[in-house]
């Protein structure tokens, strides 16, 4: 007998083995660029409502999981300079003292009140873990903004302790998540709000910050500024909740249609889901026939790749020839051009097939969210010094974004030029400049990059032709499935 359930507290341990099986196969079988998050972090993402999932049981044995996300992008990050407590360099004792003094003077004995859960108190014990964690000074720097984070952050569902050995008197907890920028660098901040046996709420702060092995300084050239490289090794795909799109991250099962059918039925009565989007990467593409019977449509996608370790790619790049700038100039990223870039990308993609499964590009508002997500490192770590703008009298005529997708892989999230200059080689010029920048970093600084990759519609022949002429090859193809939830219209 087959039964499909939501992934929830009472079946967490039952799905551990099947989730680990997915993790072991993610890179090879599902074409993931990074290893998905570990099981404990996956469960935390479920509890924080950043991910959701279904599990298929057959005779009480788990036979498959479907993981999806519908996370609203919170662009209202709290801005900090990082010097609200003063500046103490690497003197951890001085930072601790400054944080301790601020907490005692401004927070201890006070509370924050939220309309959804009431008052959250700042007790003396609330600072102990934060102060004692000397390895992460950002925890201390955040202390002056704790109240604002708690007041304005997103509240996760209430969770009960999973471990038998828990803090004495802890009944359960919420997480409050809020993006914070510290001196221009964005972090996802998580506050734990615990409930004691008397029903009082108290806080503990956890900054979700890890740095990947690559040093930001390695991406500094004469014309760039240091990049901000944070760990993005997470299973969550780009979310589009503002536009009522639910994105499936993976369906790990031989009974794919059963899980998808259950998801469709579950969403039928929900007005907050217009489209289900499902990139069928890797072995998932074998399920096209069975899910087409459920009403899914498909857009073909090609993943193209420039291999830095392949001499043939370099020869093709060298033979591609230069393109004259004419009256244009090339520039690295500059925030003052952001609004022009948003308009350019909206105009370039609003009639593209991508809007079938990602309708953000249909409007300026949605395109703005896409661009801000790129800048906020949600498509990989944005590399401002390697991104290229094509300018004409201070007007943006083209853009080619660059992001660090993993320690040795670069991704081009978007490339676009104005309609008036298409078919004149300007897109090729932008992309060639981006590739050249990384070639220079490899040769001069020995950065161990392996590839640049991008995704393009399989029937966008001009784009594919451009990539081929610069030394890219089609690495693989996959169908991007989507289905419209007609009852939500």
XYZ file of C-alpha atoms in Angstrom:
489
model
C 0.000 0.000 0.000
C 1.365 3.416 -0.991
C 0.876 6.449 1.242
C 2.223 9.977 0.648
C 2.809 12.267 3.648
C 4.318 15.675 4.290
C 7.835 15.513 5.707
C 7.256 16.360 9.358
C 8.478 15.736 12.896
C 7.139 12.202 13.295
C 8.787 10.871 10.117
C 12.168 12.640 10.221
C 14.167 9.588 11.267
C 12.287 7.354 8.840
C 13.555 9.350 5.868
C 17.179 9.732 6.981
C 18.492 6.831 4.878
C 16.645 7.800 1.709
C 17.812 11.414 2.056
C 21.405 10.220 2.487
C 20.970 8.066 -0.624
C 19.934 11.200 -2.527
C 22.955 13.129 -1.197
C 25.301 10.357 -2.304
C 23.871 10.490 -5.840
C 23.348 14.262 -6.121
C 26.546 15.203 -7.952
C 26.676 12.337 -10.437
C 23.041 11.343 -10.995
C 21.262 14.667 -10.430
C 23.903 17.033 -11.869
C 24.175 19.124 -8.689
C 27.137 21.510 -8.719
C 27.510 21.281 -4.929
C 26.881 18.604 -2.342
C 23.401 19.120 -0.813
C 23.130 20.052 2.835
C 23.520 17.390 5.509
C 20.458 15.710 6.959
C 20.345 17.726 10.195
C 20.535 20.977 8.236
C 17.873 19.696 5.843
C 15.538 19.056 8.783
C 16.301 22.539 10.127
C 15.379 23.992 6.714
C 12.076 22.077 6.874
C 11.371 23.396 10.368
C 12.254 26.937 9.349
C 9.824 26.674 6.421
C 12.615 27.290 3.914
C 11.992 23.872 2.393
C 9.018 21.536 2.279
C 8.729 17.954 1.176
C 6.682 14.835 0.599
C 7.651 11.261 1.406
C 6.221 8.139 -0.230
C 5.751 5.118 2.030
C 5.118 1.656 0.642
C 4.112 -0.832 3.346
C 5.502 1.711 5.853
C 8.905 1.769 4.142
C 10.077 5.099 2.632
C 10.401 4.689 -1.142
C 10.906 8.274 -2.279
C 11.045 11.951 -1.377
C 10.049 15.137 -3.187
C 11.633 18.370 -1.979
C 10.268 21.761 -2.942
C 10.539 25.405 -1.942
C 8.298 28.418 -2.032
C 10.408 30.823 -0.049
C 9.707 34.526 -0.476
C 12.854 36.520 -1.107
C 13.229 39.118 1.614
C 15.033 42.018 -0.014
C 14.555 44.254 3.037
C 17.894 43.417 4.597
C 18.943 45.300 7.715
C 21.979 47.411 6.894
C 24.927 47.717 9.296
C 28.379 49.240 9.075
C 29.883 46.685 11.460
C 31.190 49.444 13.709
C 28.047 50.037 15.791
C 29.989 48.712 18.803
C 33.114 50.634 17.812
C 36.038 49.095 15.973
C 38.440 46.775 17.766
C 40.307 45.081 14.914
C 41.160 41.471 15.795
C 40.996 42.088 19.543
C 38.328 39.544 20.476
C 38.370 40.472 24.143
C 37.610 44.097 23.276
C 34.745 43.045 20.980
C 33.320 40.819 23.724
C 33.493 43.610 26.271
C 31.811 46.088 23.908
C 29.023 43.597 23.130
C 28.579 42.731 26.799
C 28.390 46.398 27.807
C 25.840 47.156 25.073
C 23.687 44.166 26.008
C 23.624 45.007 29.704
C 22.904 48.693 29.083
C 20.364 48.441 26.253
C 18.838 44.948 26.174
C 19.034 43.040 29.451
C 15.706 43.157 31.267
C 13.823 44.449 28.209
C 11.686 42.671 25.644
C 10.513 42.774 22.031
C 6.845 42.221 21.271
C 5.603 40.540 18.094
C 1.962 40.277 17.129
C 2.279 36.550 16.356
C 3.990 35.166 19.486
C 3.983 38.029 21.982
C 6.893 39.194 24.142
C 10.459 37.911 23.770
C 12.617 38.684 26.797
C 16.330 39.428 26.956
C 17.639 37.598 30.008
C 21.144 37.621 31.405
C 21.746 34.130 30.020
C 20.802 35.276 26.537
C 24.234 36.673 25.821
C 26.368 33.882 27.233
C 26.592 31.699 24.125
C 27.055 34.671 21.834
C 29.827 36.155 23.974
C 31.590 32.814 24.414
C 31.717 32.107 20.671
C 34.969 33.933 19.986
C 35.394 32.368 16.546
C 32.671 34.516 15.005
C 32.945 38.250 15.599
C 29.902 38.886 13.410
C 27.697 37.493 16.173
C 28.973 40.251 18.406
C 28.620 42.947 15.756
C 24.932 42.025 15.359
C 24.024 42.683 18.996
C 22.916 46.323 18.393
C 20.389 45.105 15.783
C 18.959 42.120 17.695
C 15.674 43.841 18.477
C 15.134 44.906 14.871
C 15.930 41.398 13.593
C 13.404 39.847 15.983
C 10.754 42.470 15.211
C 10.968 42.246 11.413
C 12.318 38.751 10.665
C 10.402 35.804 9.243
C 9.031 33.371 11.831
C 9.353 29.627 11.212
C 6.769 27.072 12.425
C 7.019 26.046 16.092
C 9.319 23.056 16.655
C 9.765 20.608 19.501
C 13.261 19.501 20.576
C 14.434 16.543 18.488
C 17.156 15.347 20.824
C 16.494 13.567 24.074
C 19.141 15.621 25.851
C 17.827 19.155 25.647
C 18.220 22.215 27.752
C 16.367 21.796 31.018
C 12.957 23.420 30.853
C 12.943 23.937 27.071
C 9.473 23.277 25.685
C 10.182 24.203 22.077
C 11.390 26.986 19.840
C 10.888 29.176 16.789
C 13.509 30.415 14.362
C 13.456 34.010 13.146
C 15.329 34.560 9.882
C 16.435 37.918 8.523
C 19.081 39.003 5.977
C 21.584 41.523 7.315
C 24.298 43.380 5.436
C 27.479 44.197 7.332
C 29.655 46.681 5.461
C 28.049 45.605 2.186
C 28.358 41.843 2.816
C 25.072 39.964 3.166
C 24.430 37.260 5.774
C 21.424 35.114 6.544
C 20.866 35.599 10.267
C 18.913 33.130 12.360
C 17.632 33.859 15.856
C 16.418 30.996 18.050
C 13.439 31.947 20.205
C 12.966 29.346 22.948
C 10.019 28.809 25.294
C 10.601 27.812 28.921
C 8.225 25.833 31.139
C 6.574 29.073 32.262
C 5.709 30.073 28.706
C 8.310 32.846 28.514
C 10.227 33.402 25.286
C 13.956 34.075 25.215
C 16.522 34.421 22.437
C 19.787 32.993 21.194
C 21.516 34.208 18.025
C 23.052 32.066 15.318
C 24.672 33.708 12.303
C 24.461 31.424 9.266
C 27.971 32.185 8.006
C 30.604 29.904 6.522
C 33.424 30.833 4.176
C 34.428 28.600 1.307
C 38.090 27.774 0.881
C 38.721 30.227 -1.934
C 39.999 33.515 -0.583
C 38.221 36.661 -1.725
C 41.615 38.267 -2.317
C 42.286 35.774 -5.096
C 39.638 37.515 -7.181
C 41.255 40.940 -6.890
C 42.926 42.351 -9.998
C 43.994 45.863 -10.826
C 40.437 46.637 -11.912
C 38.380 44.738 -9.348
C 37.358 45.026 -5.747
C 37.402 42.136 -3.254
C 34.534 39.680 -3.693
C 32.312 38.539 -0.836
C 32.498 34.768 -0.859
C 30.104 32.946 1.464
C 29.166 29.275 1.568
C 26.084 28.621 -0.555
C 26.248 24.829 -0.366
C 22.492 24.432 0.015
C 19.746 22.561 -1.736
C 17.324 25.489 -2.042
C 16.702 26.647 -5.616
C 15.948 30.197 -6.664
C 12.538 31.029 -5.241
C 9.738 32.973 -6.868
C 7.049 33.132 -4.202
C 6.140 36.744 -5.021
C 4.889 35.369 -8.329
C 3.191 32.271 -6.893
C 5.671 29.761 -8.263
C 6.483 26.592 -6.364
C 9.858 25.126 -7.341
C 10.611 21.425 -7.063
C 14.226 20.863 -6.060
C 14.370 17.117 -6.592
C 12.192 14.007 -6.848
C 14.257 11.078 -5.579
C 12.138 8.020 -6.281
C 11.245 5.365 -8.829
C 7.631 6.403 -8.230
C 8.046 9.975 -9.442
C 4.523 10.337 -10.839
C 2.906 9.271 -7.558
C 4.707 12.000 -5.616
C 4.066 14.662 -8.264
C 0.390 13.751 -8.526
C 0.062 14.077 -4.747
C 1.743 17.483 -4.854
C -0.567 18.731 -7.630
C -3.658 17.600 -5.718
C -2.362 19.209 -2.535
C -1.905 22.559 -4.303
C -5.191 22.572 -6.230
C -7.080 24.486 -3.558
C -4.276 26.947 -2.829
C -4.481 30.427 -4.313
C -0.796 31.070 -3.553
C 0.466 28.715 -6.271
C -0.033 29.504 -9.953
C 2.817 27.430 -11.387
C 4.758 24.328 -10.368
C 8.300 24.502 -11.774
C 10.480 21.383 -12.013
C 13.984 21.337 -13.571
C 14.419 17.632 -14.392
C 18.165 17.429 -13.984
C 20.142 14.241 -14.448
C 18.291 10.940 -14.188
C 15.030 12.761 -13.503
C 14.638 13.369 -17.249
C 13.705 9.703 -17.667
C 10.318 10.555 -16.167
C 9.145 12.856 -18.987
C 6.562 10.430 -20.331
C 4.958 9.630 -16.993
C 4.710 13.227 -15.794
C 3.481 14.536 -19.148
C 0.394 12.430 -18.445
C -0.143 14.626 -15.369
C -0.348 17.744 -17.554
C 3.222 19.021 -17.356
C 4.696 20.974 -20.272
C 8.404 21.252 -21.017
C 11.034 23.789 -22.079
C 14.326 22.315 -23.269
C 17.451 23.652 -21.558
C 21.112 23.266 -22.546
C 23.961 23.588 -20.078
C 27.014 24.925 -21.916
C 30.524 24.761 -20.519
C 33.910 26.363 -21.189
C 36.621 24.030 -19.895
C 39.681 25.895 -18.596
C 41.646 22.624 -18.707
C 40.878 21.885 -22.361
C 43.390 23.239 -24.944
C 40.745 23.016 -27.669
C 38.505 25.470 -25.811
C 41.388 27.943 -25.630
C 42.147 27.571 -29.337
C 38.528 28.200 -30.271
C 38.470 31.242 -27.971
C 41.641 32.606 -29.555
C 40.292 32.083 -33.074
C 36.957 33.701 -32.225
C 38.414 37.092 -33.046
C 37.934 40.482 -31.479
C 34.758 42.515 -31.824
C 35.053 46.268 -32.220
C 33.599 48.277 -29.357
C 32.597 51.023 -31.792
C 31.307 53.873 -29.583
C 30.866 51.597 -26.560
C 33.032 50.987 -23.511
C 33.371 48.034 -21.149
C 33.091 48.426 -17.394
C 32.956 46.199 -14.340
C 29.814 46.239 -12.200
C 28.746 49.562 -10.719
C 25.607 49.830 -8.559
C 24.689 53.173 -10.093
C 23.644 51.304 -13.257
C 21.402 48.801 -11.462
C 18.066 50.309 -12.520
C 19.167 50.432 -16.160
C 20.291 46.797 -15.959
C 16.914 45.769 -14.541
C 15.111 47.442 -17.438
C 17.504 45.889 -19.975
C 17.006 42.350 -18.629
C 13.230 42.752 -18.427
C 13.067 43.814 -22.077
C 15.417 41.012 -23.139
C 13.588 38.179 -21.364
C 9.921 39.185 -21.131
C 9.087 37.246 -24.324
C 11.451 34.361 -23.590
C 10.245 30.804 -22.924
C 11.776 31.055 -19.467
C 8.681 33.005 -18.375
C 6.643 29.791 -18.629
C 8.276 28.554 -15.431
C 9.719 31.810 -14.058
C 7.260 34.695 -14.584
C 9.392 37.204 -12.716
C 10.821 38.433 -16.021
C 7.358 39.504 -17.182
C 7.491 42.634 -15.022
C 10.014 45.224 -13.912
C 9.231 44.365 -10.281
C 9.963 40.688 -10.830
C 13.128 41.364 -12.815
C 14.320 43.622 -10.016
C 13.984 40.696 -7.604
C 16.086 38.497 -9.923
C 18.855 41.101 -10.160
C 18.825 41.760 -6.419
C 19.065 38.020 -5.761
C 22.137 37.854 -8.004
C 23.710 40.778 -6.146
C 22.794 39.159 -2.803
C 24.728 35.970 -3.670
C 21.645 33.777 -4.109
C 22.778 32.523 -7.527
C 26.289 31.841 -6.276
C 28.726 34.422 -5.004
C 28.384 37.518 -7.159
C 31.721 38.665 -8.596
C 31.403 42.383 -9.206
C 34.914 42.742 -10.611
C 34.355 40.008 -13.211
C 30.853 41.095 -14.260
C 30.844 43.243 -17.407
C 28.711 46.197 -18.479
C 28.566 47.529 -22.037
C 28.125 51.307 -21.877
C 27.397 53.974 -24.461
C 27.456 57.557 -23.165
C 26.682 56.241 -19.671
C 23.735 54.195 -20.960
C 23.748 50.441 -20.331
C 23.612 48.557 -23.633
C 24.521 45.109 -22.331
C 25.442 43.087 -19.243
C 27.093 39.750 -18.487
C 26.919 38.646 -14.845
C 29.506 36.333 -13.269
C 29.081 34.328 -10.068
C 31.159 31.733 -8.246
C 29.003 28.583 -8.284
C 31.508 26.425 -6.377
C 35.178 26.511 -5.500
C 36.267 25.874 -9.084
C 33.213 26.705 -11.214
C 31.951 30.024 -12.535
C 28.348 30.523 -13.622
C 26.896 33.153 -15.949
C 23.408 33.725 -14.438
C 22.315 36.218 -17.113
C 23.660 37.836 -20.260
C 21.675 40.353 -22.310
C 22.085 43.188 -24.820
C 19.594 45.731 -26.093
C 17.501 44.710 -29.084
C 18.891 47.587 -31.160
C 22.432 46.135 -31.092
C 21.689 42.414 -31.349
C 23.423 40.399 -34.064
C 26.355 42.831 -33.951
C 28.609 40.697 -31.760
C 28.086 42.692 -28.560
C 26.974 39.661 -26.537
C 30.038 37.803 -27.770
C 32.209 40.776 -26.795
C 30.803 40.824 -23.245
C 31.179 37.081 -22.710
C 34.668 37.035 -24.227
C 35.717 39.788 -21.824
C 34.384 37.812 -18.849
C 36.209 34.644 -19.953
C 39.381 36.651 -20.542
C 39.241 38.032 -17.016
C 39.231 34.546 -15.533
C 41.934 33.307 -17.911
C 44.108 36.147 -16.625
C 43.418 35.190 -13.004
C 44.329 31.567 -13.722
C 47.588 32.432 -15.500
C 48.736 35.225 -13.187
C 47.472 34.054 -9.794
C 47.121 30.329 -10.270
C 43.474 30.188 -9.222
C 42.323 26.572 -9.754
C 39.202 27.231 -11.823
C 37.860 24.391 -13.966
C 34.995 25.867 -15.943
C 32.473 28.569 -16.771
C 28.938 27.343 -17.374
C 25.591 28.803 -18.375
C 22.075 27.598 -19.181
C 20.277 28.496 -22.411
C 17.082 27.405 -24.203
C 17.868 24.500 -26.528
C 16.121 26.250 -29.429
C 17.832 29.609 -28.878
C 20.185 28.966 -31.797
C 21.833 32.425 -31.892
C 22.830 32.106 -28.214
C 24.098 28.540 -28.586
C 26.054 29.578 -31.687
C 27.653 32.439 -29.724
C 28.741 30.093 -26.930
C 30.162 27.555 -29.409
C 32.215 30.221 -31.183
C 33.853 31.131 -27.873
C 34.876 27.559 -27.010
C 31.848 26.396 -25.021
C 30.390 22.939 -25.549
C 26.932 21.630 -24.746
C 27.573 19.583 -21.619
C 24.085 18.137 -21.240
C 20.422 18.866 -21.853
C 17.448 18.666 -19.539
C 13.719 19.372 -19.715
C 12.382 22.102 -17.442
C 8.858 20.949 -16.628
C 6.056 23.245 -15.543
C 2.335 23.016 -14.947
C -0.164 25.798 -14.343
C -2.527 25.433 -11.431
C -5.692 26.446 -13.303
C -7.855 26.631 -10.182
C -5.698 29.453 -8.825
C -6.633 31.847 -11.643
